[in-house]
Amino acid sequence: MLHLPHPALIVEELYSVLQDQQLCEIFNISTAELGLLHLPVMPPTEGTLKDLCKPAALQNILKTESLPILWLGLRGLLLLSERRETAREIRALLPTIMETTSTGNTDIILEALRIFKNVMRHLGMREASSSAVTVAEKMLPLFNHVSSEVREGSIRLFRDLMEAVVWWQKGSMKKNVRGGLLPLLLRMSDEIPSVAQVRVSDLIRMQASVCRAQGWTGNGGQ
């Protein structure tokens, strides 16, 4: 029978590994930054979250090309995004978080989508709208991702972004709304029923967004 070591020993060993100077040089990350990455696998106590909430260090970690380290960084941000106070602390990192979806890795993308969804929920519609224009274009390639979970999650988040945009950002967002309609039209017959269903419903809602945007311009959407 396989006997696994105590979780505390695993965390201790992980912390030791993450202090390795050679590893830091390989990934161009400081030992202090790399040392944060044992925290996401610990129980999310007040003390743990306080130690983890270092936006500048986490932003630098997100620039690594190592998928395991990147995933640990996003995992830490996911924990922070679940609380209103810490979600506001990482708000400025949203564009960088969405950049990680360019890896194409399903696990990385799903973590990024969950973080963004959580932060939007805590910020509210008005505050979230300021980030919507910046990241909406990054969402479009995900509509055709190989993972059905990524496809469905990205479409739902894109829809939420549309609804978060307030009137003074209508011009910036209209292009992205229209850009999102085409891939939805082309892939409405998705082989996964849940994805196909969300495509149809969100297509209708985004078409309504386009109509409202055209009405906002007051000149037929020109």
Coordinates of C-alpha atoms in Angstrom, one line a residue:
M1 CA 0.0 0.0 0.0
L2 CA 1.3 3.4 -1.0
H3 CA 1.9 5.8 2.0
L4 CA 1.9 9.5 1.0
P5 CA 3.9 11.9 3.1
H6 CA 2.1 14.3 5.4
P7 CA 0.8 17.5 3.5
A8 CA 2.9 19.7 5.7
L9 CA 6.0 17.8 4.6
I10 CA 5.0 18.2 1.0
V11 CA 4.6 22.0 1.4
E12 CA 8.0 22.1 3.2
E13 CA 9.7 20.2 0.4
L14 CA 8.0 22.4 -2.2
Y15 CA 9.2 25.6 -0.4
S16 CA 12.7 24.2 -0.3
V17 CA 12.7 23.5 -4.0
L18 CA 11.3 27.0 -4.8
Q19 CA 14.2 28.5 -2.9
D20 CA 16.8 27.0 -5.4
Q21 CA 18.9 29.8 -6.8
Q22 CA 19.6 28.0 -10.0
L23 CA 15.9 27.6 -10.6
C24 CA 15.4 31.3 -10.1
E25 CA 18.1 32.1 -12.6
I26 CA 16.5 29.8 -15.2
F27 CA 13.1 31.5 -14.9
N28 CA 14.4 35.0 -14.2
I29 CA 12.5 35.2 -11.0
S30 CA 13.8 36.3 -7.6
T31 CA 13.9 33.8 -4.7
A32 CA 11.3 35.9 -2.9
E33 CA 8.9 35.7 -5.8
L34 CA 9.4 32.1 -6.3
G35 CA 9.1 31.5 -2.6
L36 CA 5.5 32.7 -2.8
L37 CA 4.4 29.7 -4.8
H38 CA 4.2 27.3 -1.9
L39 CA 1.4 29.4 -0.4
P40 CA -1.3 28.5 -3.0
V41 CA -1.1 24.8 -1.8
M42 CA -1.6 25.8 1.8
P43 CA -4.9 26.3 3.6
P44 CA -6.2 29.8 2.6
T45 CA -6.0 31.3 6.1
E46 CA -5.9 35.1 6.7
G47 CA -2.2 34.9 7.3
T48 CA -1.5 32.9 4.1
L49 CA -3.6 35.3 1.9
K50 CA -1.9 38.3 3.5
D51 CA 1.6 36.9 2.6
L52 CA 0.4 35.9 -0.9
C53 CA -1.1 39.3 -1.7
K54 CA 1.9 40.8 -3.4
P55 CA 0.6 42.0 -6.8
A56 CA 3.9 43.2 -8.2
A57 CA 5.6 39.8 -7.5
L58 CA 2.7 37.8 -8.8
Q59 CA 2.7 39.9 -12.0
N60 CA 6.3 39.0 -12.6
I61 CA 5.6 35.3 -12.0
L62 CA 2.9 35.5 -14.7
K63 CA 5.6 36.3 -17.3
T64 CA 7.3 33.0 -16.9
E65 CA 7.3 30.4 -19.7
S66 CA 7.2 27.5 -17.2
L67 CA 3.6 26.2 -17.2
P68 CA 3.9 24.6 -13.7
I69 CA 5.1 27.9 -12.2
L70 CA 2.6 29.9 -14.1
W71 CA -0.2 27.6 -12.9
L72 CA 0.9 28.0 -9.3
G73 CA 0.9 31.8 -9.7
L74 CA -2.6 31.7 -11.2
R75 CA -3.7 29.4 -8.4
G76 CA -2.6 32.0 -5.9
L77 CA -4.4 34.7 -7.7
L78 CA -7.5 32.5 -7.8
L79 CA -7.5 32.3 -4.0
L80 CA -7.1 36.1 -3.8
S81 CA -9.9 36.6 -6.3
E82 CA -12.4 34.8 -4.0
R83 CA -12.4 37.6 -1.4
R84 CA -13.6 41.1 -2.1
E85 CA -10.7 42.9 -0.4
T86 CA -7.9 40.9 -2.1
A87 CA -9.8 40.8 -5.4
R88 CA -9.5 44.6 -5.6
E89 CA -5.8 44.4 -4.8
I90 CA -5.2 42.3 -8.0
R91 CA -7.5 44.2 -10.3
A92 CA -4.6 45.9 -12.1
L93 CA -3.3 42.4 -13.0
L94 CA -6.3 41.4 -15.1
P95 CA -4.7 42.3 -18.5
T96 CA -1.6 40.3 -17.6
I97 CA -3.7 37.4 -16.4
M98 CA -5.6 37.3 -19.7
E99 CA -2.3 37.3 -21.6
T100 CA -1.6 33.9 -20.1
T101 CA -4.4 32.4 -22.2
S102 CA -2.1 32.7 -25.2
T103 CA -0.3 29.6 -23.9
G104 CA -3.2 27.6 -25.3
N105 CA -2.9 25.3 -22.2
T106 CA -6.4 24.3 -21.0
D107 CA -5.6 24.3 -17.2
I108 CA -3.9 27.8 -17.5
I109 CA -6.8 29.2 -19.4
L110 CA -9.5 27.9 -17.1
E111 CA -7.7 29.4 -14.1
A112 CA -7.5 32.7 -15.8
L113 CA -11.2 32.7 -16.7
R114 CA -12.1 31.8 -13.1
I115 CA -10.0 34.6 -11.7
F116 CA -11.5 37.2 -14.1
K117 CA -15.0 36.0 -13.3
N118 CA -14.4 36.3 -9.6
V119 CA -12.9 39.8 -9.8
M120 CA -15.7 41.1 -11.9
R121 CA -18.2 39.8 -9.4
H122 CA -16.5 41.7 -6.6
L123 CA -15.9 44.9 -8.5
G124 CA -19.4 45.4 -9.8
M125 CA -20.6 46.4 -13.2
R126 CA -19.3 49.9 -13.3
E127 CA -15.8 49.2 -12.1
A128 CA -15.5 46.0 -14.1
S129 CA -16.3 47.9 -17.3
S130 CA -12.9 49.7 -17.2
S131 CA -11.2 46.3 -17.7
A132 CA -13.7 45.0 -20.2
V133 CA -12.3 46.8 -23.3
T134 CA -8.8 45.9 -22.5
V135 CA -9.3 42.1 -22.3
A136 CA -12.4 41.4 -24.5
E137 CA -10.4 41.0 -27.7
K138 CA -8.3 38.3 -26.0
M139 CA -11.4 36.3 -25.4
L140 CA -12.3 35.8 -29.1
P141 CA -9.7 33.1 -30.0
L142 CA -10.9 31.0 -27.0
F143 CA -14.3 30.5 -28.7
N144 CA -12.7 27.9 -30.9
H145 CA -10.4 26.3 -28.3
V146 CA -10.1 22.5 -28.4
S147 CA -11.6 22.3 -24.9
S148 CA -15.4 22.5 -24.6
E149 CA -15.0 23.8 -21.1
V150 CA -12.8 26.7 -22.3
R151 CA -15.2 27.4 -25.2
E152 CA -18.2 27.6 -22.9
G153 CA -16.4 29.5 -20.1
S154 CA -15.0 32.1 -22.5
I155 CA -18.3 32.7 -24.2
R156 CA -20.1 33.2 -20.9
L157 CA -17.4 35.6 -19.7
F158 CA -17.5 37.6 -23.0
R159 CA -21.2 38.0 -22.5
D160 CA -20.7 39.3 -19.0
L161 CA -18.1 41.7 -20.3
M162 CA -20.7 43.1 -22.8
E163 CA -23.1 43.6 -20.0
A164 CA -20.5 45.3 -17.8
V165 CA -19.7 48.0 -20.3
V166 CA -21.2 51.4 -19.4
W167 CA -22.3 54.0 -21.9
W168 CA -19.1 56.0 -22.1
Q169 CA -17.2 53.0 -23.4
K170 CA -19.7 52.0 -26.1
G171 CA -17.4 53.0 -29.0
S172 CA -14.5 51.0 -27.8
M173 CA -16.5 47.9 -27.2
K174 CA -18.8 47.8 -30.2
K175 CA -16.0 46.5 -32.5
N176 CA -15.4 43.6 -30.0
V177 CA -19.1 42.8 -29.8
R178 CA -19.4 42.5 -33.5
G179 CA -16.2 40.6 -33.7
G180 CA -17.6 38.1 -31.2
L181 CA -20.7 37.4 -33.3
L182 CA -18.9 35.9 -36.3
P183 CA -17.2 32.9 -34.5
L184 CA -20.4 32.2 -32.6
L185 CA -22.3 32.1 -35.9
L186 CA -19.7 29.8 -37.5
R187 CA -19.7 27.4 -34.5
M188 CA -23.3 27.3 -33.3
S189 CA -23.4 23.6 -34.2
D190 CA -20.8 22.7 -31.6
E191 CA -20.5 19.0 -30.9
I192 CA -20.9 19.6 -27.2
P193 CA -24.6 20.3 -26.4
S194 CA -23.9 22.6 -23.5
V195 CA -21.6 24.7 -25.6
A196 CA -24.0 24.8 -28.5
Q197 CA -26.8 25.9 -26.2
V198 CA -24.7 28.7 -24.7
R199 CA -23.7 29.9 -28.1
V200 CA -27.3 30.3 -29.2
S201 CA -28.4 32.1 -26.1
D202 CA -25.3 34.4 -26.0
L203 CA -25.5 35.1 -29.7
I204 CA -29.0 36.5 -29.1
R205 CA -27.9 38.5 -26.2
M206 CA -24.9 39.9 -28.0
Q207 CA -27.0 40.8 -31.0
A208 CA -29.1 42.8 -28.6
S209 CA -25.9 44.5 -27.4
V210 CA -25.0 45.5 -31.0
C211 CA -28.5 46.9 -31.5
R212 CA -28.2 49.0 -28.3
A213 CA -24.7 50.2 -29.3
Q214 CA -26.1 51.3 -32.6
G215 CA -28.9 53.1 -30.8
W216 CA -26.4 54.8 -28.5
T217 CA -24.6 56.4 -31.5
G218 CA -27.8 58.2 -32.5
N219 CA -26.8 57.9 -36.2
G220 CA -27.6 54.3 -37.2
G221 CA -24.3 52.9 -35.8
Q222 CA -22.0 54.7 -38.2

